[in-house]
mmCIF file of C-alpha atoms in Angstrom:
data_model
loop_
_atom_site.group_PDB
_atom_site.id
_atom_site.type_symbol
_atom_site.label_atom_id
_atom_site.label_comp_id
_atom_site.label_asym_id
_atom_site.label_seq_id
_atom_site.Cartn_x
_atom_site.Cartn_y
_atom_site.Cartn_z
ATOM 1 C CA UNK B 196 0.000 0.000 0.000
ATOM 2 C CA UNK B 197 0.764 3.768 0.291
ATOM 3 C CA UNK B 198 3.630 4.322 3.066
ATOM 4 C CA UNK B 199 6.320 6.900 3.666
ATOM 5 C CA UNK B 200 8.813 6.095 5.897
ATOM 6 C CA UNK B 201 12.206 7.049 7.381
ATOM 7 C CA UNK B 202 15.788 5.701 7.882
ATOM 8 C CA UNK B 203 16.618 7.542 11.131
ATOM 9 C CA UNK B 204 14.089 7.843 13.805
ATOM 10 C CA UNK B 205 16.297 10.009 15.380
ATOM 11 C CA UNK B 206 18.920 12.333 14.523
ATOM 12 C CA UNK B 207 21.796 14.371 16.638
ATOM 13 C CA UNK B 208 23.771 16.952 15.187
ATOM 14 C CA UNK B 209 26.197 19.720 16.275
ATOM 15 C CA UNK B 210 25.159 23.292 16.182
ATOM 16 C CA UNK B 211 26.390 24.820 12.895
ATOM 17 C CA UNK B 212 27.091 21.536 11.072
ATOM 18 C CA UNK B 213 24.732 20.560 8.760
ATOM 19 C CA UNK B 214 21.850 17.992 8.929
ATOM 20 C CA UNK B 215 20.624 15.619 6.323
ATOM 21 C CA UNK B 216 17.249 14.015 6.892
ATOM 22 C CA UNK B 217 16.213 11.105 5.050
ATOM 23 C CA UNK B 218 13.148 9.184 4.081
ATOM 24 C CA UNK B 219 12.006 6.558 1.524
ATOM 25 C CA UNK B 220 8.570 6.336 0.020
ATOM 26 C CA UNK B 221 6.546 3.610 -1.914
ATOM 27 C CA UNK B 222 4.017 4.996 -4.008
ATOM 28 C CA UNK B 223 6.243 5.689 -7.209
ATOM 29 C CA UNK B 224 3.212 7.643 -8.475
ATOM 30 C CA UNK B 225 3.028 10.405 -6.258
ATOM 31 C CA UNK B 226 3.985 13.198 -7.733
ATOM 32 C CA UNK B 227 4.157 16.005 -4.924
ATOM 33 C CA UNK B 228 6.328 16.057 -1.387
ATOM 34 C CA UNK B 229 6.570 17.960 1.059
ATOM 35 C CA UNK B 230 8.751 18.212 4.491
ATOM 36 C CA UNK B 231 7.217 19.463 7.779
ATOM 37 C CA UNK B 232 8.872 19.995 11.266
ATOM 38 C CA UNK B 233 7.094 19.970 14.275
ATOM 39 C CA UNK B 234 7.702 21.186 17.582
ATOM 40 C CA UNK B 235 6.051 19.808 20.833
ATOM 41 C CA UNK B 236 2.646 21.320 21.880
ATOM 42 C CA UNK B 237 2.530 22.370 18.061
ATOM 43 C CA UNK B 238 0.844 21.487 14.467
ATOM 44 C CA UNK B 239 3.418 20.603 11.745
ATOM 45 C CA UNK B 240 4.751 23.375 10.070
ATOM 46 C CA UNK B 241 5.664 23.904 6.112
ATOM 47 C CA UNK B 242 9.473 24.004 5.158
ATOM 48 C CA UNK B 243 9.913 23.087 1.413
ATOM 49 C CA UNK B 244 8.093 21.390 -1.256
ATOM 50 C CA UNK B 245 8.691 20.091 -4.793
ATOM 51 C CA UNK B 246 7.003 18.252 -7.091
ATOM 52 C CA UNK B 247 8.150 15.136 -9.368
ATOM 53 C CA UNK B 248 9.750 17.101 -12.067
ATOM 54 C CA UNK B 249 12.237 18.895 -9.980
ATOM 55 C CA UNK B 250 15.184 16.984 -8.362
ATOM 56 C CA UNK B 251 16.113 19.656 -6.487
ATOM 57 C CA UNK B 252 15.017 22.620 -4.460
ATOM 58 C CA UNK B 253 16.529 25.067 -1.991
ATOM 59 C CA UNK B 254 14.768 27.415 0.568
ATOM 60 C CA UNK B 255 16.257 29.852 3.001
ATOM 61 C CA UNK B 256 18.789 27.250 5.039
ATOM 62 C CA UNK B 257 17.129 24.291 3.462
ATOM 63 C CA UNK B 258 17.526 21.943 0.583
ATOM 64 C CA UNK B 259 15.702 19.073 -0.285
ATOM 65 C CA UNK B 260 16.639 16.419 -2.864
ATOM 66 C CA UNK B 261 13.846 14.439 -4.718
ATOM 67 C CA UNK B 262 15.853 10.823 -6.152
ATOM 68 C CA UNK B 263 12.696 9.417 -7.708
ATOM 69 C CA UNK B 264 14.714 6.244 -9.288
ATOM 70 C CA UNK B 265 15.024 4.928 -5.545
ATOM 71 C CA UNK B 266 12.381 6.819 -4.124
ATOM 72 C CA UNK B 267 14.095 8.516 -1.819
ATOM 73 C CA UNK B 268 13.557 12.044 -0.630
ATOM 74 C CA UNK B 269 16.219 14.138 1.700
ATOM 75 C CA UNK B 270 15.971 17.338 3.368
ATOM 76 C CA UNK B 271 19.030 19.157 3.981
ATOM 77 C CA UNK B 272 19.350 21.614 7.095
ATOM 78 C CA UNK B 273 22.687 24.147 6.857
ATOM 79 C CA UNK B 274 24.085 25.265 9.786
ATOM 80 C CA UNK B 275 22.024 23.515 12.101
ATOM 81 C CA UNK B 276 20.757 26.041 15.061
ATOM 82 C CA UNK B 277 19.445 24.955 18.596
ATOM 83 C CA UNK B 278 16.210 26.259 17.301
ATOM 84 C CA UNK B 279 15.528 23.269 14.358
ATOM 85 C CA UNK B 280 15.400 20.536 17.060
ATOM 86 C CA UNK B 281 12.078 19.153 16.345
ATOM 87 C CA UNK B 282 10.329 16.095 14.787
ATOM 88 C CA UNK B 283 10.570 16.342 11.163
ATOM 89 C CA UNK B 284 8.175 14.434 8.516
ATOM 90 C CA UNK B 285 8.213 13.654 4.886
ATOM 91 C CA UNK B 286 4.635 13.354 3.139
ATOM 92 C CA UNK B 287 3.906 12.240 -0.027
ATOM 93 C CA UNK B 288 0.902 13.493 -2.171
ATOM 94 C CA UNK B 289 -0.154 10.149 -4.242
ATOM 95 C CA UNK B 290 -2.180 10.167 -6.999
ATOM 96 C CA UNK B 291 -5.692 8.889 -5.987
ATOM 97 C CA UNK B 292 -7.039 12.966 -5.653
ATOM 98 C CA UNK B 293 -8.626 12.377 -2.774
ATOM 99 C CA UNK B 294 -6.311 12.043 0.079
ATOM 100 C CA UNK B 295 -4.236 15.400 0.488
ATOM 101 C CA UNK B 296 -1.001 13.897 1.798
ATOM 102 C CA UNK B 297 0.086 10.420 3.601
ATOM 103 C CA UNK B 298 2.919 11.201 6.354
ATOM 104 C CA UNK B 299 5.525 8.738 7.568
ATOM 105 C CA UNK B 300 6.820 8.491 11.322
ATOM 106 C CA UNK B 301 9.090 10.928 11.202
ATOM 107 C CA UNK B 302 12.506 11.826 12.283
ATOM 108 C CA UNK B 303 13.612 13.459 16.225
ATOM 109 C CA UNK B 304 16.420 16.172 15.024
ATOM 110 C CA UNK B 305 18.651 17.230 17.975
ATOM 111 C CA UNK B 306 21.230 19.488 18.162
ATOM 112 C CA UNK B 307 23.234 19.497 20.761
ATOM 113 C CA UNK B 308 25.076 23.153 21.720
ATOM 114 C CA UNK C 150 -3.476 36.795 7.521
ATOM 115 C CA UNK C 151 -4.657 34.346 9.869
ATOM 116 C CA UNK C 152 -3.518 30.859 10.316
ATOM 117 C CA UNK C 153 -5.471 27.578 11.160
ATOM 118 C CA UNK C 154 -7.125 27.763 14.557
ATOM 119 C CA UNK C 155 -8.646 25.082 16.970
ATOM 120 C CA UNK C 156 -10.262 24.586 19.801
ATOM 121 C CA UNK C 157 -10.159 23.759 22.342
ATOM 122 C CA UNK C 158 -6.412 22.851 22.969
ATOM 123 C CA UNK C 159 -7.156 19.997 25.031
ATOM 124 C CA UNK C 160 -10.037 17.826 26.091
ATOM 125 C CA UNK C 161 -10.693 14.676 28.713
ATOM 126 C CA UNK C 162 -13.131 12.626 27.751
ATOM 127 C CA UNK C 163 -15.003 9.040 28.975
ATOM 128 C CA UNK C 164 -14.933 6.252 26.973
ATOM 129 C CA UNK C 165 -18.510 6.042 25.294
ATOM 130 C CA UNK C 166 -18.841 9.892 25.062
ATOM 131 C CA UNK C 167 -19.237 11.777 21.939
ATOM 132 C CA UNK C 168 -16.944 15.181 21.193
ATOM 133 C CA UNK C 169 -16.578 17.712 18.764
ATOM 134 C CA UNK C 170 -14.062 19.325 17.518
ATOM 135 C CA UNK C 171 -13.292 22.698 15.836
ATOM 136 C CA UNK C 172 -11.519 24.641 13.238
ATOM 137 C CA UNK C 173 -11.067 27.424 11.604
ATOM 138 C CA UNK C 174 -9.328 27.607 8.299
ATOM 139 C CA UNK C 175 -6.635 29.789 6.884
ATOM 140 C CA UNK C 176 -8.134 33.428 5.360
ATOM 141 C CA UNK C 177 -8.384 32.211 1.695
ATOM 142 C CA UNK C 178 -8.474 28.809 2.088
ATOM 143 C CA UNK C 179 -11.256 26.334 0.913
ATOM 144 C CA UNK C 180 -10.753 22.829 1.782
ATOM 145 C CA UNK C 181 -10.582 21.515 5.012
ATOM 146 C CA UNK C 182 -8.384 18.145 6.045
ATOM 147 C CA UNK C 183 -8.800 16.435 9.664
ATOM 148 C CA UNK C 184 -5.713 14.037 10.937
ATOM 149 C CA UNK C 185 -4.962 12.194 13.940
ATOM 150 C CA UNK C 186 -2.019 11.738 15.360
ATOM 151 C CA UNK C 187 -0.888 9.384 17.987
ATOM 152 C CA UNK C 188 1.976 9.901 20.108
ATOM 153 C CA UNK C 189 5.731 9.359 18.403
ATOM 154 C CA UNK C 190 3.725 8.647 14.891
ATOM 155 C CA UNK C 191 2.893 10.950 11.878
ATOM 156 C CA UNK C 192 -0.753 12.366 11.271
ATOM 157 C CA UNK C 193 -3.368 9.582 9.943
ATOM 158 C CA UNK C 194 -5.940 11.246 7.120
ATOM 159 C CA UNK C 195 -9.169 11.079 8.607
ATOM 160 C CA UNK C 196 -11.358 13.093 5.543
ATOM 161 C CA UNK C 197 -10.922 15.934 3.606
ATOM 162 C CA UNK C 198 -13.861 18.450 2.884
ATOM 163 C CA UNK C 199 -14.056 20.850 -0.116
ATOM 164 C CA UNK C 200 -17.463 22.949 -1.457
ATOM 165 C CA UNK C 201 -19.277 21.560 2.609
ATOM 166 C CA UNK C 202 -18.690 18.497 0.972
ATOM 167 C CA UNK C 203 -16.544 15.000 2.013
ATOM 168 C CA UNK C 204 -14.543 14.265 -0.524
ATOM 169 C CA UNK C 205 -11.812 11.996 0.504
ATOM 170 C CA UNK C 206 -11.858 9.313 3.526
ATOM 171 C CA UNK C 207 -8.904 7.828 5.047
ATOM 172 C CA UNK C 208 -9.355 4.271 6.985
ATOM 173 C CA UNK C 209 -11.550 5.768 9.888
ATOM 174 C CA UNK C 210 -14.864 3.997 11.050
ATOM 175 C CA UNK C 211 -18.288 6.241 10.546
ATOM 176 C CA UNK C 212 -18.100 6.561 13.685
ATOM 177 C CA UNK C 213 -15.595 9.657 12.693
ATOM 178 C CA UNK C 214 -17.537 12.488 10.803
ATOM 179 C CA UNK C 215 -17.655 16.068 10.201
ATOM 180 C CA UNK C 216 -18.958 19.231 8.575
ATOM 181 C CA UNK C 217 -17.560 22.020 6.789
ATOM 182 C CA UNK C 218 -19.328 25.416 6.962
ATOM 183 C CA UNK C 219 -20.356 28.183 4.277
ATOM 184 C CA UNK C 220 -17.536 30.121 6.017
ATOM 185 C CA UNK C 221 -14.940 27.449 5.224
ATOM 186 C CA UNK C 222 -14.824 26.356 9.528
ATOM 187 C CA UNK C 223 -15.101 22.759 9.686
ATOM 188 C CA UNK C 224 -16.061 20.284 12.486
ATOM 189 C CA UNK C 225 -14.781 16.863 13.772
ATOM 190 C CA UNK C 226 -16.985 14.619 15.680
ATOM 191 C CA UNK C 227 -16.482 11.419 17.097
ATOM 192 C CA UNK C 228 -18.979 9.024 18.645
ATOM 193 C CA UNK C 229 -18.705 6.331 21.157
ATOM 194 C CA UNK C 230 -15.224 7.539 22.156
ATOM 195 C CA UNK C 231 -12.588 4.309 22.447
ATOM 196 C CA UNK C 232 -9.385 4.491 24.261
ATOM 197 C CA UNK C 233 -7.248 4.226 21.303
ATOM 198 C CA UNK C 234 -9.273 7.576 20.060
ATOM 199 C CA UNK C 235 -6.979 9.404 22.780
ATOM 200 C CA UNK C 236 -4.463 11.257 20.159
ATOM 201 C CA UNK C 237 -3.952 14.742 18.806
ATOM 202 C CA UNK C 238 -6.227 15.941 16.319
ATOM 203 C CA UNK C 239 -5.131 18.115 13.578
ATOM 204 C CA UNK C 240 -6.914 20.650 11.262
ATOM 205 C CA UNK C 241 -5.165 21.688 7.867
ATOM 206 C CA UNK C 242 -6.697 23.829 5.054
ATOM 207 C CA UNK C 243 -4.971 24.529 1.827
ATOM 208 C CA UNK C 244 -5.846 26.902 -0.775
ATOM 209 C CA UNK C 245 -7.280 24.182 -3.132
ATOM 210 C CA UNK C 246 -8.237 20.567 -3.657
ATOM 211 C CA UNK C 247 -5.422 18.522 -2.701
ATOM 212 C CA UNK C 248 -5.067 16.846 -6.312
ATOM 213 C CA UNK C 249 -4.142 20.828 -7.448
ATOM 214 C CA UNK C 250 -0.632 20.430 -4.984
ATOM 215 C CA UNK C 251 -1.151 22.846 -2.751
ATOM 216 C CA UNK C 252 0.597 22.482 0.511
ATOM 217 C CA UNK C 253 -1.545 22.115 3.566
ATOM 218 C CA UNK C 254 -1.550 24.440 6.749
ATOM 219 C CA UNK C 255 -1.722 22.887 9.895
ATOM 220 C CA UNK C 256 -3.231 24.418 13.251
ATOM 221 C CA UNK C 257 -1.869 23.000 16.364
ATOM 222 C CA UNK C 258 -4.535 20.563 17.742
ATOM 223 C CA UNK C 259 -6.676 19.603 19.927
ATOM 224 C CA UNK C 260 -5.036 16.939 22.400
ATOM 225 C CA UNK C 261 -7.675 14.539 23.163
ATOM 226 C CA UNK C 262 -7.372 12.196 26.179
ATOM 227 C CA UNK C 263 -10.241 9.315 26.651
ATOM 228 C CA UNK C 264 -10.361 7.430 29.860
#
């Protein structure tokens, strides 16, 4: 069926280095993705999306890499602040039209000070 | 421009109970999506609604329905509250029908404990 999931359920990283967040999906059909980060007590929050003809797209700090040959989808962080500790998801947007987006587990991002 | 609001933040409920839940969309926004979310996963598509309409269904008894409003403001309710309904429940509206990849906007829940 329909899954997104990810290789690191949790992730520590030094302030200023940068962090690289990983997740693999199944639906090779999907054709929109999008990576949200979520703080405790709060909703997810948008960081970057892209869609199936891009491979790549950058935001302010933030990359993400769409490899649809292996399915895989990566979000990069640069210079990785105390303040991006969160959980961070991957959702995929598959092409049935009716359901809006189908989240994985996601991934704990630490960084330690 | 105002974001996705809910209320209330957090409710205790018995098991057997019925609750609703609110939401109010995003200024500009038309279609409404409800998830849950249980603790340490990722949110679980309950329905979408678009026009006051359901128009999408994720694998959620009846007992799980809702309502979208003329104003785009959208309920959740839930009948004959189980234990494993104890989650957080998420509103997100987007600016169109989720086929038209737009990205959703997520308020931040309404923690629901049944005992």
């Amino acid at each position: 069926g329909e899954s997104v999931g990810l290789h690191l359920p949790t992730l520590s990283v030094q302030e200023g280095d940068n962090s690289i967040i990983n997740c693999a999906y199944s639906n090779s059909a999907s054709d929109y993705f999008i990576w949200y980060k979520q703080e405790s007590g709060k909703g997810p929050q948008f960081i970057i999306d892209i869609r199936s003809n891009m491979d790549k797209r950058q935001g302010q700090r933030v990359t993400v890499l769409l490899n649809k040959t292996v399915k895989h989808l990566s979000l990069q962080i640069a210079a990785t602040q105390p303040g991006d500790s969160a959980v961070y998801f991957c959702a995929e947007n598959p092409p049935s039209g009716n359901t809006p987006l189908v989240f994985g587990k996601g991934t704990r991002l630490s960084v330690i000070a | 421009e105002t974001g996705v609001t809910q209320s209330p933040t957090h409710l205790i409920k018995t098991r057997g109970q019925q609750v609703t839940l609110r939401c109010s969309s995003q200024s500009g926004h038309n279609t409404v999506s409800w998830y849950q979310q249980a603790l340490g996963q990722g949110p679980q598509f309950i329905f979408q609604y678009y026009r006051e309409e359901e128009n999408g269904r994720g694998n959620f008894p009846p007992r799980f329905s809702g309502l979208q409003f003329p104003n785009y403001s959208s309920e959740l309710n839930v009948n004959a509250l189980e234990l494993d309904d104890s989650a957080l429940y998420l509103c997100a509206s987007s600016a169109l029908r989720g086929i038209l990849n737009s990205p959703l906007h997520f308020g931040n829940g309404t923690r629901l404990t049944v005992t």
